[in-house]
Amino acid sequence: MVGMTDKATVDLSGPAQTMLTTLYLKARDAGLARPVLGDTFAQQAIERLDYDWQQLGISARWAPLVTVRTAQYDAWAREFLAAHPRATVIHVGCGLDCRVQRLDPGPEIAWYDVDYPEVIALRETIYPARPGYTLVPTSATDPTWLDQIPADRPTLLIAEGISMYLTAEQGAELLQHVVDRFPSGELQIDFYNGFAIRTQRAHMLNRRTGSKLYWAVDRPEDVLARVSGIRPVAAVSFFGAEPYDRTSAGFRAARSLARVAPPVRNALQYHRYSF
Ligand SMILES: C[S@@+](CC[C@H](N)C(=O)[O-])C[C@H]1O[C@@H](n2cnc3c(N)ncnc32)[C@H](O)[C@@H]1O
């Protein structure tokens, strides 16, 4: 881990770079008088990176696009952990997200944070190690990494902000592998709908990072058609998620505009399945 005064250098490209924006927006949210997520770990993390955050070209007012999602998955993950105090959590596409610090799970939870090797290397330089916590440097599409995780407990897969960088085949293969390998558990995963994927050239984040988006999901049935052995538990859109009610008045006003345009209303979807 870097010392108190040193800063870690950031050298990333493509999808790996996108997690800088999500981290930055979480940090900015934490500085607000009424934060949605209130992630002070993200605030500390951006101080440890040698990076010109202005170059992201994103304003803090867009923070809810990230923090509503993260707060929703924190709430669902807490529910899973409360019901399964002895469990495995696989957090794939973790980026520099501080979920393990925010949730601070008990000693019977085996937690795996998974991302590309260059992202995991950066995590190692800015976050301390902790008991029961393992970093897995790999592409999520490599078919072998999941088989190294013991399959002895109920397992939660959290995949936040990664499905869209996978093809539908790659994403479904990953989910099916989890369902087939572990005895029981949940898949908590978010998606962009067809409209969001089709209009991707308009998304600043993808233009800037040169990332391409693939997997479009309009409804849980699209996932059920590709992955067997799962049952839907919940599906909400950005506007329907409980943390959305904690956003600023400006953001809450957007809900009535989105109501008249279903593709926009359903652009960002947060799903939860059990198996
Ligand atoms: C938009 S960021 C989200 C990061 C984090 N989940 C969050 O919400 O802050 C997308 C993350 O997915 C990771 N990712 C994308 N494709 C991946 C793949 N094939 N294998 C592993 N990680 C991948 C990127 O490296 C990046 O960290």
Short mmCIF file of C-alpha atoms and ligand atoms in Angstrom, two decimals:
data_model
loop_
_atom_site.label_atom_id
_atom_site.label_comp_id
_atom_site.label_asym_id
_atom_site.label_seq_id
_atom_site.Cartn_x
_atom_site.Cartn_y
_atom_site.Cartn_z
CA MET A 1 0.00 0.00 0.00
CA VAL A 2 1.27 3.53 -0.74
CA GLY A 3 2.50 5.58 2.22
CA MET A 4 0.67 8.59 3.66
CA THR A 5 2.33 11.07 1.32
CA ASP A 6 3.03 8.96 -1.81
CA LYS A 7 0.41 8.64 -4.51
CA ALA A 8 -0.20 5.68 -6.82
CA THR A 9 0.20 6.26 -10.56
CA VAL A 10 -2.83 5.50 -12.75
CA ASP A 11 -2.17 4.01 -16.18
CA LEU A 12 -5.31 2.37 -17.58
CA SER A 13 -7.24 2.16 -20.83
CA GLY A 14 -10.64 1.03 -22.16
CA PRO A 15 -13.24 -0.44 -19.76
CA ALA A 16 -10.69 -0.57 -16.90
CA GLN A 17 -10.62 3.23 -16.99
CA THR A 18 -14.37 3.59 -16.49
CA MET A 19 -14.10 2.78 -12.80
CA LEU A 20 -12.22 6.03 -12.21
CA THR A 21 -15.41 7.92 -13.01
CA THR A 22 -17.55 5.79 -10.72
CA LEU A 23 -15.02 6.18 -7.89
CA TYR A 24 -14.78 9.94 -8.41
CA LEU A 25 -18.57 10.39 -8.42
CA LYS A 26 -18.88 8.36 -5.20
CA ALA A 27 -16.21 10.56 -3.62
CA ARG A 28 -18.02 13.74 -4.69
CA ASP A 29 -21.33 12.42 -3.38
CA ALA A 30 -19.69 11.81 0.01
CA GLY A 31 -18.83 15.51 0.17
CA LEU A 32 -22.46 16.62 -0.19
CA ALA A 33 -24.56 17.76 2.77
CA ARG A 34 -27.13 15.06 1.91
CA PRO A 35 -25.25 12.24 0.18
CA VAL A 36 -27.00 9.31 -1.49
CA LEU A 37 -24.24 6.79 -0.69
CA GLY A 38 -21.92 8.68 1.69
CA ASP A 39 -18.84 6.61 0.79
CA THR A 40 -16.01 8.24 2.76
CA PHE A 41 -13.67 5.40 1.70
CA ALA A 42 -14.00 6.61 -1.91
CA GLN A 43 -13.15 10.13 -0.73
CA GLN A 44 -9.94 8.85 0.86
CA ALA A 45 -9.14 6.68 -2.17
CA ILE A 46 -9.09 9.53 -4.68
CA GLU A 47 -6.57 11.31 -2.45
CA ARG A 48 -4.23 8.33 -2.79
CA LEU A 49 -4.19 8.37 -6.59
CA ASP A 50 -1.92 10.55 -8.68
CA TYR A 51 -4.57 11.55 -11.20
CA ASP A 52 -5.98 14.77 -12.60
CA TRP A 53 -9.67 14.16 -11.81
CA GLN A 54 -10.69 17.21 -13.85
CA GLN A 55 -9.68 15.35 -17.00
CA LEU A 56 -12.68 13.04 -16.53
CA GLY A 57 -14.74 16.05 -17.57
CA ILE A 58 -17.66 14.97 -15.40
CA SER A 59 -19.56 17.10 -12.96
CA ALA A 60 -20.58 16.00 -9.47
CA ARG A 61 -24.22 16.62 -10.35
CA TRP A 62 -24.19 13.31 -12.27
CA ALA A 63 -23.17 11.39 -9.14
CA PRO A 64 -26.66 9.82 -8.62
CA LEU A 65 -26.24 7.85 -11.87
CA VAL A 66 -23.63 5.87 -9.94
CA THR A 67 -24.54 6.25 -6.28
CA VAL A 68 -28.19 5.16 -6.63
CA ARG A 69 -27.02 1.91 -8.20
CA THR A 70 -24.27 1.31 -5.66
CA ALA A 71 -26.57 2.09 -2.72
CA GLN A 72 -29.19 -0.31 -4.13
CA TYR A 73 -26.64 -3.15 -4.43
CA ASP A 74 -25.28 -2.39 -0.95
CA ALA A 75 -28.81 -2.77 0.43
CA TRP A 76 -29.39 -6.07 -1.42
CA ALA A 77 -25.96 -7.39 -0.45
CA ARG A 78 -26.62 -6.55 3.22
CA GLU A 79 -29.87 -8.50 3.03
CA PHE A 80 -28.02 -11.51 1.61
CA LEU A 81 -25.30 -11.32 4.27
CA ALA A 82 -27.88 -11.02 7.06
CA ALA A 83 -29.62 -14.17 5.78
CA HIS A 84 -26.32 -16.04 5.17
CA PRO A 85 -23.71 -15.14 7.81
CA ARG A 86 -21.44 -17.92 6.45
CA ALA A 87 -21.20 -17.23 2.73
CA THR A 88 -19.01 -16.36 -0.24
CA VAL A 89 -19.23 -13.01 -2.02
CA ILE A 90 -17.80 -12.67 -5.52
CA HIS A 91 -17.68 -9.03 -6.55
CA VAL A 92 -16.80 -9.03 -10.24
CA GLY A 93 -15.79 -5.84 -12.07
CA CYS A 94 -15.12 -4.34 -8.63
CA GLY A 95 -12.97 -1.51 -10.00
CA LEU A 96 -11.87 0.59 -7.03
CA ASP A 97 -15.25 0.30 -5.34
CA CYS A 98 -15.07 0.10 -1.53
CA ARG A 99 -18.03 -2.24 -0.96
CA VAL A 100 -16.08 -4.60 1.28
CA GLN A 101 -15.13 -1.64 3.49
CA ARG A 102 -18.66 -0.20 3.48
CA LEU A 103 -20.32 -3.51 4.36
CA ASP A 104 -17.45 -4.68 6.60
CA PRO A 105 -18.65 -8.32 6.59
CA GLY A 106 -18.10 -10.69 9.52
CA PRO A 107 -15.32 -13.32 9.84
CA GLU A 108 -17.40 -16.10 8.24
CA ILE A 109 -17.66 -14.28 4.92
CA ALA A 110 -15.13 -15.13 2.20
CA TRP A 111 -15.01 -12.10 -0.11
CA TYR A 112 -13.40 -12.03 -3.58
CA ASP A 113 -12.87 -8.80 -5.51
CA VAL A 114 -12.34 -9.55 -9.22
CA ASP A 115 -11.18 -7.30 -12.05
CA TYR A 116 -8.51 -6.99 -14.75
CA PRO A 117 -4.92 -7.41 -13.43
CA GLU A 118 -4.07 -3.71 -13.86
CA VAL A 119 -7.10 -2.69 -11.77
CA ILE A 120 -6.32 -5.24 -9.05
CA ALA A 121 -2.69 -4.01 -8.96
CA LEU A 122 -3.99 -0.49 -8.33
CA ARG A 123 -6.31 -1.75 -5.58
CA GLU A 124 -3.34 -3.39 -3.88
CA THR A 125 -1.43 -0.12 -3.81
CA ILE A 126 -4.21 1.97 -2.26
CA TYR A 127 -6.26 -0.35 -0.01
CA PRO A 128 -5.07 -2.41 2.96
CA ALA A 129 -5.37 -6.22 3.04
CA ARG A 130 -8.05 -7.66 5.35
CA PRO A 131 -8.87 -11.13 6.72
CA GLY A 132 -11.15 -13.26 4.55
CA TYR A 133 -10.53 -11.01 1.57
CA THR A 134 -8.93 -12.14 -1.70
CA LEU A 135 -8.12 -10.22 -4.88
CA VAL A 136 -8.54 -12.08 -8.17
CA PRO A 137 -6.70 -10.49 -11.12
CA THR A 138 -8.36 -11.85 -14.24
CA SER A 139 -10.70 -11.10 -17.08
CA ALA A 140 -14.19 -12.16 -16.01
CA THR A 141 -14.50 -14.00 -19.33
CA ASP A 142 -11.59 -16.34 -18.58
CA PRO A 143 -13.38 -19.67 -18.02
CA THR A 144 -11.03 -20.93 -15.24
CA TRP A 145 -10.94 -18.37 -12.41
CA LEU A 146 -14.29 -19.30 -10.86
CA ASP A 147 -13.15 -22.87 -10.36
CA GLN A 148 -10.48 -21.67 -7.92
CA ILE A 149 -13.12 -20.31 -5.53
CA PRO A 150 -14.29 -22.93 -2.98
CA ALA A 151 -17.88 -24.00 -3.64
CA ASP A 152 -18.77 -24.84 -0.04
CA ARG A 153 -21.15 -22.00 0.88
CA PRO A 154 -24.11 -19.98 -0.38
CA THR A 155 -22.64 -17.54 -2.87
CA LEU A 156 -23.51 -14.01 -3.86
CA LEU A 157 -22.28 -12.74 -7.23
CA ILE A 158 -22.35 -8.95 -7.43
CA ALA A 159 -21.69 -7.63 -10.94
CA GLU A 160 -22.18 -3.88 -10.94
CA GLY A 161 -21.38 -1.86 -14.05
CA ILE A 162 -19.78 -4.73 -15.99
CA SER A 163 -22.52 -6.61 -17.93
CA MET A 164 -22.59 -3.99 -20.67
CA TYR A 165 -18.88 -4.51 -21.46
CA LEU A 166 -19.53 -8.22 -22.10
CA THR A 167 -21.35 -9.79 -25.02
CA ALA A 168 -24.63 -11.49 -24.14
CA GLU A 169 -22.92 -14.87 -24.64
CA GLN A 170 -19.99 -13.98 -22.36
CA GLY A 171 -22.28 -12.56 -19.68
CA ALA A 172 -24.69 -15.50 -19.73
CA GLU A 173 -21.77 -17.95 -19.62
CA LEU A 174 -20.41 -16.24 -16.51
CA LEU A 175 -23.78 -16.31 -14.75
CA GLN A 176 -24.41 -19.94 -15.71
CA HIS A 177 -20.97 -20.92 -14.44
CA VAL A 178 -21.78 -19.41 -11.03
CA VAL A 179 -25.18 -21.12 -10.88
CA ASP A 180 -23.71 -24.49 -11.89
CA ARG A 181 -20.72 -24.33 -9.53
CA PHE A 182 -22.09 -23.04 -6.23
CA PRO A 183 -24.73 -24.83 -4.10
CA SER A 184 -27.15 -21.86 -3.83
CA GLY A 185 -27.08 -18.10 -3.74
CA GLU A 186 -27.93 -14.94 -5.62
CA LEU A 187 -26.92 -13.02 -8.73
CA GLN A 188 -27.13 -9.25 -8.25
CA ILE A 189 -26.38 -7.62 -11.59
CA ASP A 190 -27.29 -4.45 -13.46
CA PHE A 191 -27.97 -3.97 -17.16
CA TYR A 192 -28.44 -1.32 -19.84
CA ASN A 193 -31.53 -1.78 -21.98
CA GLY A 194 -31.53 -1.86 -25.79
CA PHE A 195 -32.08 1.90 -25.98
CA ALA A 196 -29.02 2.62 -23.80
CA ILE A 197 -26.86 0.24 -25.81
CA ARG A 198 -28.04 1.69 -29.15
CA THR A 199 -27.33 5.26 -28.03
CA GLN A 200 -23.92 4.43 -26.53
CA ARG A 201 -22.07 6.88 -28.79
CA ALA A 202 -23.83 9.65 -26.89
CA HIS A 203 -22.50 8.47 -23.49
CA MET A 204 -19.53 10.61 -22.61
CA LEU A 205 -17.92 7.95 -20.42
CA ASN A 206 -17.69 5.42 -23.24
CA ARG A 207 -16.53 7.95 -25.81
CA ARG A 208 -13.72 9.12 -23.56
CA THR A 209 -12.52 5.67 -22.56
CA GLY A 210 -13.00 4.10 -26.00
CA SER A 211 -15.16 1.37 -24.43
CA LYS A 212 -17.75 -0.51 -26.45
CA LEU A 213 -21.03 -1.73 -24.98
CA TYR A 214 -22.71 -4.99 -26.03
CA TRP A 215 -25.21 -6.83 -23.80
CA ALA A 216 -28.68 -5.26 -23.81
CA VAL A 217 -31.36 -6.50 -21.39
CA ASP A 218 -34.87 -5.08 -21.49
CA ARG A 219 -36.48 -7.28 -18.82
CA PRO A 220 -35.70 -10.24 -16.52
CA GLU A 221 -37.16 -12.64 -19.12
CA ASP A 222 -34.17 -11.79 -21.38
CA VAL A 223 -31.85 -13.17 -18.70
CA LEU A 224 -34.09 -16.13 -17.84
CA ALA A 225 -34.01 -17.12 -21.52
CA ARG A 226 -30.20 -17.40 -21.40
CA VAL A 227 -29.46 -18.68 -17.89
CA SER A 228 -31.13 -21.76 -16.46
CA GLY A 229 -31.81 -22.53 -12.79
CA ILE A 230 -32.44 -18.95 -11.61
CA ARG A 231 -35.54 -17.25 -10.17
CA PRO A 232 -36.16 -13.48 -10.31
CA VAL A 233 -36.20 -11.85 -6.86
CA ALA A 234 -36.34 -8.15 -7.81
CA ALA A 235 -35.93 -5.86 -10.81
CA VAL A 236 -36.04 -2.07 -10.51
CA SER A 237 -34.97 0.73 -12.80
CA PHE A 238 -32.80 3.67 -11.77
CA PHE A 239 -35.96 5.73 -11.22
CA GLY A 240 -37.67 2.99 -9.24
CA ALA A 241 -34.76 2.18 -6.92
CA GLU A 242 -35.26 3.18 -3.29
CA PRO A 243 -32.03 5.29 -3.09
CA TYR A 244 -33.33 7.43 -5.98
CA ASP A 245 -35.67 9.09 -3.46
CA ARG A 246 -32.59 10.49 -1.71
CA THR A 247 -31.35 12.36 -4.82
CA SER A 248 -31.62 16.12 -5.33
CA ALA A 249 -34.90 17.78 -6.35
CA GLY A 250 -33.53 18.17 -9.91
CA PHE A 251 -32.95 14.46 -10.24
CA ARG A 252 -36.32 13.60 -8.75
CA ALA A 253 -37.98 15.89 -11.31
CA ALA A 254 -36.45 13.78 -14.11
CA ARG A 255 -38.63 10.87 -13.01
CA SER A 256 -41.79 12.53 -14.31
CA LEU A 257 -40.08 13.29 -17.64
CA ALA A 258 -38.89 9.69 -17.91
CA ARG A 259 -42.39 8.41 -17.15
CA VAL A 260 -43.55 9.42 -20.64
CA ALA A 261 -40.61 7.70 -22.37
CA PRO A 262 -40.40 4.01 -21.36
CA PRO A 263 -37.02 3.36 -23.10
CA VAL A 264 -35.47 6.16 -21.03
CA ARG A 265 -37.33 5.16 -17.89
CA ASN A 266 -36.00 1.61 -18.18
CA ALA A 267 -32.51 2.42 -19.50
CA LEU A 268 -30.69 1.41 -16.29
CA GLN A 269 -31.93 -1.79 -14.69
CA TYR A 270 -30.96 -3.40 -11.40
CA HIS A 271 -31.76 -7.11 -11.19
CA ARG A 272 -31.58 -9.72 -8.46
CA TYR A 273 -32.00 -13.50 -8.94
CA SER A 274 -31.74 -16.48 -6.61
CA PHE A 275 -30.53 -19.98 -7.48
C1 LIG B 1 -17.95 1.09 -14.85
S1 LIG B 1 -16.68 0.26 -13.96
C2 LIG B 1 -17.57 -0.22 -12.50
C3 LIG B 1 -16.66 -0.46 -11.33
C4 LIG B 1 -17.37 -0.77 -10.01
N1 LIG B 1 -18.20 -1.93 -10.09
C5 LIG B 1 -18.20 0.42 -9.59
O1 LIG B 1 -19.42 0.37 -9.68
O2 LIG B 1 -17.60 1.42 -9.20
C6 LIG B 1 -16.53 -1.27 -14.87
C7 LIG B 1 -15.52 -2.24 -14.26
O3 LIG B 1 -15.64 -3.51 -14.90
C8 LIG B 1 -14.36 -4.00 -15.19
N2 LIG B 1 -14.46 -4.92 -16.32
C9 LIG B 1 -15.01 -4.69 -17.54
N3 LIG B 1 -14.90 -5.79 -18.31
C10 LIG B 1 -14.26 -6.72 -17.54
C11 LIG B 1 -13.83 -8.07 -17.77
N4 LIG B 1 -14.04 -8.68 -18.94
N5 LIG B 1 -13.20 -8.71 -16.77
C12 LIG B 1 -12.97 -8.11 -15.58
N6 LIG B 1 -13.34 -6.84 -15.30
C13 LIG B 1 -13.98 -6.17 -16.28
C14 LIG B 1 -13.54 -2.75 -15.51
O4 LIG B 1 -12.15 -3.00 -15.40
C15 LIG B 1 -14.07 -1.78 -14.47
O5 LIG B 1 -13.36 -1.86 -13.25
#
